[in-house]
XYZ file of N, CA and C in Angstrom:
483
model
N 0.821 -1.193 0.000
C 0.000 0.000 0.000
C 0.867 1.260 0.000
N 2.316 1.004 0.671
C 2.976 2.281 0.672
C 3.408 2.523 -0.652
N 3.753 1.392 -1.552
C 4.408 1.400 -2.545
C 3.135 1.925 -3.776
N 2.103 1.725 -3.722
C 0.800 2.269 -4.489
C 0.934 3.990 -4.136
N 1.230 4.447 -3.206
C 0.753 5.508 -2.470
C 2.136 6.300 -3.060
N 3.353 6.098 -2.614
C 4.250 6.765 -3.226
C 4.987 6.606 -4.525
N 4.246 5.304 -5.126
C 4.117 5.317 -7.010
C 3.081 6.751 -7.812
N 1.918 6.798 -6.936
C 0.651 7.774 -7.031
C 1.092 9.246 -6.859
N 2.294 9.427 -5.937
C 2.302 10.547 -5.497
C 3.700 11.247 -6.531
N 4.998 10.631 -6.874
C 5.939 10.666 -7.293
C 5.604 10.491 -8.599
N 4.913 10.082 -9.466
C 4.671 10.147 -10.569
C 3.285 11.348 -11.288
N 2.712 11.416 -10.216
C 1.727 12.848 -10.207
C 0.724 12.297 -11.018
N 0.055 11.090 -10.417
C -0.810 9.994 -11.007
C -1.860 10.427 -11.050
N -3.210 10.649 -12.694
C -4.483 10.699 -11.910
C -5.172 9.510 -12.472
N -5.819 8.968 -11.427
C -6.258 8.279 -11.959
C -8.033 8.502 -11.678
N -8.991 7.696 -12.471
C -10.613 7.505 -12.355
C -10.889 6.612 -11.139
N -10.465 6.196 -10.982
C -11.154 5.157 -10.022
C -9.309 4.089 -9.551
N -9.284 3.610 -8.264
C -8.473 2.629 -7.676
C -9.392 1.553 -7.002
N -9.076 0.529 -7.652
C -9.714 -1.127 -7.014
C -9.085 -1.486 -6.392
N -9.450 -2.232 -5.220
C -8.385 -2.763 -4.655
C -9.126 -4.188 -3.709
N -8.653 -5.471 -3.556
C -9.107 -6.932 -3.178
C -9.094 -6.751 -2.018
N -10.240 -5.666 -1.470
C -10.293 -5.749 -0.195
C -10.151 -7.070 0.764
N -10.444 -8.387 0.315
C -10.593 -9.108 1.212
C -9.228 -9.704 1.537
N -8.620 -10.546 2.599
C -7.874 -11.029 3.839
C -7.011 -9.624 3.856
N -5.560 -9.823 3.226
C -4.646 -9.025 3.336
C -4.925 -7.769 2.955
N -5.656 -7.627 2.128
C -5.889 -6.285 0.963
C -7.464 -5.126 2.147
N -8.053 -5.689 2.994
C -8.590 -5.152 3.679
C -7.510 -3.539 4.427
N -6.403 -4.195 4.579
C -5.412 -3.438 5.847
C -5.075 -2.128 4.423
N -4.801 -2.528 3.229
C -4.358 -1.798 2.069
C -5.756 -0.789 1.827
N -6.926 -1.129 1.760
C -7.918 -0.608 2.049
C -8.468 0.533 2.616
N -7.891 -0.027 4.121
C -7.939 1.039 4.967
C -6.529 2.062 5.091
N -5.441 1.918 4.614
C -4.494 2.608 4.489
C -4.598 3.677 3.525
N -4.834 3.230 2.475
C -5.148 4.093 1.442
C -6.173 4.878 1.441
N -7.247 4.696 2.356
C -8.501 5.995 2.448
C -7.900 6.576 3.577
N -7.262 6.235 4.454
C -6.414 7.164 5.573
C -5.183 8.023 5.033
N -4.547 8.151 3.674
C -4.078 9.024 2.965
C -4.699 9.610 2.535
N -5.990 9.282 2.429
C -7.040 10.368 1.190
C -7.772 9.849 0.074
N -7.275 8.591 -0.096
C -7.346 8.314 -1.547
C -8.754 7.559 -1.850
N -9.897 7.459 -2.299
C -10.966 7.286 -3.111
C -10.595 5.497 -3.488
N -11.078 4.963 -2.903
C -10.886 3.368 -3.052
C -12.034 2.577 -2.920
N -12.158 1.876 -4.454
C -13.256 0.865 -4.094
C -12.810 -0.555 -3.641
N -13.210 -1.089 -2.469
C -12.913 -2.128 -2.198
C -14.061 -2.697 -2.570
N -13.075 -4.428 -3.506
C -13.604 -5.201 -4.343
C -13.557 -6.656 -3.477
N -14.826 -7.173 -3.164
C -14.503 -8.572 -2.107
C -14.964 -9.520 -3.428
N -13.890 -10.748 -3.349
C -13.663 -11.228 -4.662
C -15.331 -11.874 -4.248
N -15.465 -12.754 -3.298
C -16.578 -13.842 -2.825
C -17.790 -12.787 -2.875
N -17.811 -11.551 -2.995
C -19.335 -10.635 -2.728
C -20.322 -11.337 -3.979
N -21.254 -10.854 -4.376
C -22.627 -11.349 -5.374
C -22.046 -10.462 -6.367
N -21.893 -11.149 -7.598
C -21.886 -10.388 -8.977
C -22.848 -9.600 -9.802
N -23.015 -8.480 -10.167
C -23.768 -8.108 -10.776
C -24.898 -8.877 -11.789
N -23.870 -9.966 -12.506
C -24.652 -11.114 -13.216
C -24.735 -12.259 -12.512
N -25.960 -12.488 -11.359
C -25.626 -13.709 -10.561
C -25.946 -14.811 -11.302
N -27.082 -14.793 -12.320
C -27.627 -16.159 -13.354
C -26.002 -17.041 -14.429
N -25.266 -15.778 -14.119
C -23.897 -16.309 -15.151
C -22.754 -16.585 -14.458
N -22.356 -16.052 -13.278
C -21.132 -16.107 -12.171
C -21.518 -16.476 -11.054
N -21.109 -16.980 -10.067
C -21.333 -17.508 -9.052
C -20.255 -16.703 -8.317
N -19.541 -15.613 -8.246
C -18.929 -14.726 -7.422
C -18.324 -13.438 -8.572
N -17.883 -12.350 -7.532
C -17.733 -11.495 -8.308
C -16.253 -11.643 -9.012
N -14.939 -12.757 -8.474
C -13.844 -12.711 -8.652
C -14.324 -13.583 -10.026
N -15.224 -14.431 -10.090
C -15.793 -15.179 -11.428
C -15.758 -14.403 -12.870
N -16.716 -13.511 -12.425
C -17.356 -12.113 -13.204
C -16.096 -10.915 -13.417
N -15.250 -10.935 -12.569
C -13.916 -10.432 -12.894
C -13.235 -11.087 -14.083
N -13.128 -12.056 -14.013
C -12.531 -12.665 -15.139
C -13.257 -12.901 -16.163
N -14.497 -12.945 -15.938
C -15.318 -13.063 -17.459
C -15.432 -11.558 -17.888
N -15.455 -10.364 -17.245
C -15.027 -9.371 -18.083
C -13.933 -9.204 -18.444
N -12.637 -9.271 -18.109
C -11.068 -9.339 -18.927
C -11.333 -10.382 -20.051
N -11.538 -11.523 -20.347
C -11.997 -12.139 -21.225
C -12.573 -11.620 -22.045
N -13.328 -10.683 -21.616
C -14.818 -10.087 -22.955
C -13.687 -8.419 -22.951
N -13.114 -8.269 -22.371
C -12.473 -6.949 -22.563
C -11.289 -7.095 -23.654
N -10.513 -8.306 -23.538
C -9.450 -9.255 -23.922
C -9.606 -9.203 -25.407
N -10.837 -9.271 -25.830
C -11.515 -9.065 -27.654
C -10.605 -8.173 -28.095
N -11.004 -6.902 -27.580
C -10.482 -5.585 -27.848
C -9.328 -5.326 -27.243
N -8.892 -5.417 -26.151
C -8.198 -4.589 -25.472
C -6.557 -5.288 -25.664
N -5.854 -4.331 -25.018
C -4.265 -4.926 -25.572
C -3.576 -4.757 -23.826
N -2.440 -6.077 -23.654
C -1.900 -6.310 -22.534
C -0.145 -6.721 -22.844
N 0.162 -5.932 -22.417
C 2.090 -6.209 -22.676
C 2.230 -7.469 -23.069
N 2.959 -7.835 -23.768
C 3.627 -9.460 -23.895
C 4.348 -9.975 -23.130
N 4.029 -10.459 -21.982
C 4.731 -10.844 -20.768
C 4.236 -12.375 -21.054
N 5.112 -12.922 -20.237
C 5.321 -14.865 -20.309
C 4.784 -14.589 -18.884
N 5.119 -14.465 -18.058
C 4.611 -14.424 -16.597
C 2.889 -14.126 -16.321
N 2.468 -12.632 -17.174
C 1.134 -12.639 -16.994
C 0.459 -13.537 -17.907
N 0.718 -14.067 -19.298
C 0.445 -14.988 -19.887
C -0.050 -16.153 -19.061
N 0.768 -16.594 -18.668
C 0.608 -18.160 -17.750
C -0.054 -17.978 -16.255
N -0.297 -16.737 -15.938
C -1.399 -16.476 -14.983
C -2.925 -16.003 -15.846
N -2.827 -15.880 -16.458
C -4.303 -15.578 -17.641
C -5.098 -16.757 -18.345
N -4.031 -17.615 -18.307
C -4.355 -19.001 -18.770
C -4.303 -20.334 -18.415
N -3.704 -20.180 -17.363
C -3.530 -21.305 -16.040
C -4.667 -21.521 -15.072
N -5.509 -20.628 -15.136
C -6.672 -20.806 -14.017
C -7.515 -21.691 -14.520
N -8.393 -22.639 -13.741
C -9.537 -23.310 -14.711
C -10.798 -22.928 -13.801
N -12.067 -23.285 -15.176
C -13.048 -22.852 -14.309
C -14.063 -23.915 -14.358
N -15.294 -23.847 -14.316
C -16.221 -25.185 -14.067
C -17.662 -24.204 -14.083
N -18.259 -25.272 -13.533
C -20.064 -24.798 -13.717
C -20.380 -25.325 -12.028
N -21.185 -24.482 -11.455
C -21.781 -25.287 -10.078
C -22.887 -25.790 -10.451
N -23.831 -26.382 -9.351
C -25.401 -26.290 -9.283
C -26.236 -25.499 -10.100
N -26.037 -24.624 -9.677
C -26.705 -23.391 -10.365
C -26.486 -22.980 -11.779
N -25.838 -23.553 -12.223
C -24.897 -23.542 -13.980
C -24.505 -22.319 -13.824
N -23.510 -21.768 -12.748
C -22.986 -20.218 -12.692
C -21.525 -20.430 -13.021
N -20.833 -19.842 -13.763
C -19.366 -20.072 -13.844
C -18.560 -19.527 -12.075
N -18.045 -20.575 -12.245
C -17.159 -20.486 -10.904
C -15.544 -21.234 -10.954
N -14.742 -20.311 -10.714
C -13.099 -20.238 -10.589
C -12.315 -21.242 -9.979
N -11.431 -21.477 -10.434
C -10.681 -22.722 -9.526
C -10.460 -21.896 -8.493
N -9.961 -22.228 -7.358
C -10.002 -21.632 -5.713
C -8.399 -22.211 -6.258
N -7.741 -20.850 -5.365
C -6.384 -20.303 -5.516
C -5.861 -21.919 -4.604
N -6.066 -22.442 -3.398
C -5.738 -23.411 -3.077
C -5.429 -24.433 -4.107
N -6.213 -24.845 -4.965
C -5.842 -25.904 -5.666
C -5.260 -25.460 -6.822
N -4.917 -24.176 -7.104
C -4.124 -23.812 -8.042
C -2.921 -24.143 -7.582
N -2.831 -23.921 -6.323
C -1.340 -23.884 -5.437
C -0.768 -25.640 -5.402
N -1.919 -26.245 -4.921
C -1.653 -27.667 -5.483
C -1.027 -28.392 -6.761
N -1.425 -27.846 -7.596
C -1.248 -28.154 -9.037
C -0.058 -27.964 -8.853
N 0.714 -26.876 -8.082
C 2.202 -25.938 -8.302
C 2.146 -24.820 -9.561
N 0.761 -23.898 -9.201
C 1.070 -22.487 -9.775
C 0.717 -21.860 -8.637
N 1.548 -20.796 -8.994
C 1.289 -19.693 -7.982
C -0.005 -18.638 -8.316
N -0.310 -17.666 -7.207
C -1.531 -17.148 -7.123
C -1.254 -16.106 -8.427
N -2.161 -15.869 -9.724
C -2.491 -15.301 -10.356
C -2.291 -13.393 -10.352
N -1.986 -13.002 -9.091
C -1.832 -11.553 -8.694
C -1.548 -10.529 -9.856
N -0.987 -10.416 -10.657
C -0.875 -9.205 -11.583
C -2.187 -9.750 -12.218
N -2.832 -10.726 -13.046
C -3.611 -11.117 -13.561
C -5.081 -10.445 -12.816
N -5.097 -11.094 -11.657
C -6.391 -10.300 -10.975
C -6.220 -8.897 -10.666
N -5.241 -8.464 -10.638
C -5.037 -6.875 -10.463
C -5.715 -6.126 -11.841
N -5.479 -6.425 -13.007
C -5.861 -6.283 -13.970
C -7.534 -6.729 -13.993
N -7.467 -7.312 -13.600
C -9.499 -8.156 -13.700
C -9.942 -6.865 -12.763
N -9.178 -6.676 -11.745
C -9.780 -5.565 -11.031
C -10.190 -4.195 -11.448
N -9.579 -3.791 -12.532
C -9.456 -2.675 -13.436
C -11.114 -2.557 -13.459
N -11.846 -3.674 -13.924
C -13.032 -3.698 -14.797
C -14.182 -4.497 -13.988
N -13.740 -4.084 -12.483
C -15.006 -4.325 -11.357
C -16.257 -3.236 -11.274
N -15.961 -2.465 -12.099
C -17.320 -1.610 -12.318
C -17.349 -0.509 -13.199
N -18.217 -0.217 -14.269
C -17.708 1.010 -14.985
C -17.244 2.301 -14.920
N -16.240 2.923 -15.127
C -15.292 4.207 -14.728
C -15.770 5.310 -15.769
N -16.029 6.255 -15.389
C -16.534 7.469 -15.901
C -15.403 8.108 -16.309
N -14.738 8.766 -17.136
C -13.532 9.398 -17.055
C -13.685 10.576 -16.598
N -13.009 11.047 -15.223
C -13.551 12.326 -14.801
C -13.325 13.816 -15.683
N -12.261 13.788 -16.838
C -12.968 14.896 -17.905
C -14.337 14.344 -18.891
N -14.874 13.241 -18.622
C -15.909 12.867 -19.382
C -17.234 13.657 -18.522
N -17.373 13.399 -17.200
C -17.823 13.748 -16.319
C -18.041 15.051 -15.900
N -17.159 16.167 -16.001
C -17.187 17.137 -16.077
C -17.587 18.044 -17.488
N -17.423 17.374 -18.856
C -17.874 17.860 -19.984
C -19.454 17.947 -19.970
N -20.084 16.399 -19.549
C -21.423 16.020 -19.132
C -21.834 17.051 -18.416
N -21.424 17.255 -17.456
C -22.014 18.291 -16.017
C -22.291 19.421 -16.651
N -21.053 19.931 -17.323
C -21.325 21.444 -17.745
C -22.521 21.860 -18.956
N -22.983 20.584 -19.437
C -24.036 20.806 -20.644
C -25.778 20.583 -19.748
N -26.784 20.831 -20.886
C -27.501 20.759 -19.753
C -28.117 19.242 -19.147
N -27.486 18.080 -19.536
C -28.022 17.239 -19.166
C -27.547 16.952 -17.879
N -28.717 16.222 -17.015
C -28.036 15.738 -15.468
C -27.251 14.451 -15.566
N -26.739 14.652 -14.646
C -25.224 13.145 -15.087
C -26.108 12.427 -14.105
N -27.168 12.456 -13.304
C -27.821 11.322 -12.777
C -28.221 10.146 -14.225
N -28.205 10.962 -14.947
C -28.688 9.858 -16.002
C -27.835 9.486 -16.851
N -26.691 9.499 -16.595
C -25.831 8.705 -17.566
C -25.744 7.551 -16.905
N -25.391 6.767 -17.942
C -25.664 4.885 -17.842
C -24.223 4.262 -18.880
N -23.412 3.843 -18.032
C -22.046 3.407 -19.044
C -22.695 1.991 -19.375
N -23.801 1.788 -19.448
C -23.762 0.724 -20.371
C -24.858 0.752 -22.052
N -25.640 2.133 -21.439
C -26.288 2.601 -22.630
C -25.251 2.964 -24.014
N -25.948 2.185 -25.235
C -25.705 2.736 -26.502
C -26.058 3.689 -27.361
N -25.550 4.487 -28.479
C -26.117 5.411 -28.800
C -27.726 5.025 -29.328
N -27.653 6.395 -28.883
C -29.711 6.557 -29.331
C -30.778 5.883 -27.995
N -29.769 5.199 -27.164
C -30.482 4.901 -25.577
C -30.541 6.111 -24.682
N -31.356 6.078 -23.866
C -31.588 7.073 -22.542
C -29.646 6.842 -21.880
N -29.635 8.077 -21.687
C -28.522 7.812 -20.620
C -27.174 7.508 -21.336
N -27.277 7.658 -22.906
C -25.748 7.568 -23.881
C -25.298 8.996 -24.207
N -24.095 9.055 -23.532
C -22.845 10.013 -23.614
C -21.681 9.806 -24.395
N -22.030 10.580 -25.839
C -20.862 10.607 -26.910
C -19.135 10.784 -26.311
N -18.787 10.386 -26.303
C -17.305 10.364 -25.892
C -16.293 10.743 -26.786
């Protein structure tokens, strides 16, 4: 957390939004980082996913958006995050919800915990407004109560970007 905090501060970072795995260890990082000041959503991997009929946790639904982000989006060529992106396996429960191998039996197998990989899944735990997007919005006359980052053009609540 110190090392987030004086990466943020020494580089004159802005950023939209900071995620962070609130749960075991990442709770203490949590609370450190809103005791500097800093605007932190804590993300509990086990909480209810937005899509509960398709994921069976939100760390699930984390990874099924990097996947669906993964289409489009571009990630350094690293061998290390590679083999954490593609080493995890997943399954179906009861409920036919996609659900994650549990880091334990990853550890079994002999891989290690996925961490830059989910740091990245974390990116895309909820949609980010860009705060000059946000402020362009504000100043026109529409109310930003009604913008909707998942509306398309010609929907209620779509903001040309």
């Amino acid at each position: 957390s110190e090392w987030c905090s004086e990466l943020y501060r020494l580089h004159n970072l802005t950023v939209d939004a900071i995620f962070v795995d609130g749960g075991g260890v990442g709770g203490g990082v949590v609370d450190y980082l809103r005791a500097l000041g800093y605007k932190i959503f804590d993300v509990q991997f086990g909480s209810k996913p937005r899509d509960p009929l398709r994921y069976a946790n939100k760390r699930a639904e984390l990874w099924g958006n990097l996947k669906e982000w993964m289409e489009t989006g571009a990630l350094p060529n690293d061998r290390d995050l590679e083999a954490q992106l593609t080493s995890i396996e997943y399954g179906f429960n009861l409920k036919e919800q996609i659900q994650l191998e549990r880091k334990e039996v990853m550890k079994s197998r002999g891989l290690a915990s996925p961490d830059e990989a989910e740091a990245i899944a974390l990116t895309l735990a909820q949609p980010v407004a860009p705060k000059n997007l946000l402020a362009r919005h504000h100043k026109s006359k529409n109310n930003i109560r009604n913008w909707n980052p998942y509306a398309r053009e010609g929907e209620a609540g779509y903001v040309k970007r």
